Amino acid sequence: MQHFIQIKITKIKKIMNYENKQQEEKKRIQKKQNGQQANL
């Protein structure tokens, strides 16, 4: 049982980590787009 819980926690951490990366990527892309608009 303990092992199963550990696997679930690891999966959740991986998913959260992945979502955080996606958010960071979105922010970076938005900053790039904002920068390009400012240059125009």
PDB file of C-alpha atoms in Angstrom:
ATOM      1  CA  MET A   1       0.000   0.000   0.000  1.00  0.00           C
ATOM      2  CA  GLN A   2       2.757   2.429   0.967  1.00  0.00           C
ATOM      3  CA  HIS A   3       4.530   1.752  -2.329  1.00  0.00           C
ATOM      4  CA  PHE A   4       1.359   2.525  -4.287  1.00  0.00           C
ATOM      5  CA  ILE A   5       0.931   5.855  -2.474  1.00  0.00           C
ATOM      6  CA  GLN A   6       4.559   6.727  -3.239  1.00  0.00           C
ATOM      7  CA  ILE A   7       3.962   6.096  -6.951  1.00  0.00           C
ATOM      8  CA  LYS A   8       0.846   8.290  -6.900  1.00  0.00           C
ATOM      9  CA  ILE A   9       2.747  11.127  -5.199  1.00  0.00           C
ATOM     10  CA  THR A  10       5.543  10.854  -7.760  1.00  0.00           C
ATOM     11  CA  LYS A  11       3.033  11.008 -10.625  1.00  0.00           C
ATOM     12  CA  ILE A  12       1.301  14.047  -9.148  1.00  0.00           C
ATOM     13  CA  LYS A  13       4.652  15.795  -8.662  1.00  0.00           C
ATOM     14  CA  LYS A  14       5.606  15.064 -12.269  1.00  0.00           C
ATOM     15  CA  ILE A  15       2.291  16.422 -13.544  1.00  0.00           C
ATOM     16  CA  MET A  16       2.585  19.575 -11.419  1.00  0.00           C
ATOM     17  CA  ASN A  17       6.167  20.061 -12.548  1.00  0.00           C
ATOM     18  CA  TYR A  18       5.060  19.702 -16.171  1.00  0.00           C
ATOM     19  CA  GLU A  19       2.232  22.217 -15.713  1.00  0.00           C
ATOM     20  CA  ASN A  20       4.611  24.698 -14.083  1.00  0.00           C
ATOM     21  CA  LYS A  21       6.926  24.384 -17.076  1.00  0.00           C
ATOM     22  CA  GLN A  22       4.001  25.002 -19.431  1.00  0.00           C
ATOM     23  CA  GLN A  23       3.056  28.145 -17.457  1.00  0.00           C
ATOM     24  CA  GLU A  24       6.653  29.413 -17.561  1.00  0.00           C
ATOM     25  CA  GLU A  25       6.750  28.818 -21.310  1.00  0.00           C
ATOM     26  CA  LYS A  26       3.476  30.737 -21.802  1.00  0.00           C
ATOM     27  CA  LYS A  27       4.797  33.669 -19.769  1.00  0.00           C
ATOM     28  CA  ARG A  28       8.009  33.732 -21.786  1.00  0.00           C
ATOM     29  CA  ILE A  29       6.112  33.648 -25.085  1.00  0.00           C
ATOM     30  CA  GLN A  30       3.813  36.459 -23.900  1.00  0.00           C
ATOM     31  CA  LYS A  31       6.831  38.540 -22.861  1.00  0.00           C
ATOM     32  CA  LYS A  32       8.385  37.956 -26.292  1.00  0.00           C
ATOM     33  CA  GLN A  33       5.162  38.991 -28.038  1.00  0.00           C
ATOM     34  CA  ASN A  34       4.836  42.074 -25.826  1.00  0.00           C
ATOM     35  CA  GLY A  35       8.442  42.992 -26.576  1.00  0.00           C
ATOM     36  CA  GLN A  36       7.875  42.659 -30.314  1.00  0.00           C
ATOM     37  CA  GLN A  37       4.743  44.814 -30.123  1.00  0.00           C
ATOM     38  CA  ALA A  38       6.683  47.454 -28.202  1.00  0.00           C
ATOM     39  CA  ASN A  39       9.388  47.441 -30.882  1.00  0.00           C
ATOM     40  CA  LEU A  40       6.778  48.076 -33.579  1.00  0.00           C
TER      41      LEU A  40
END
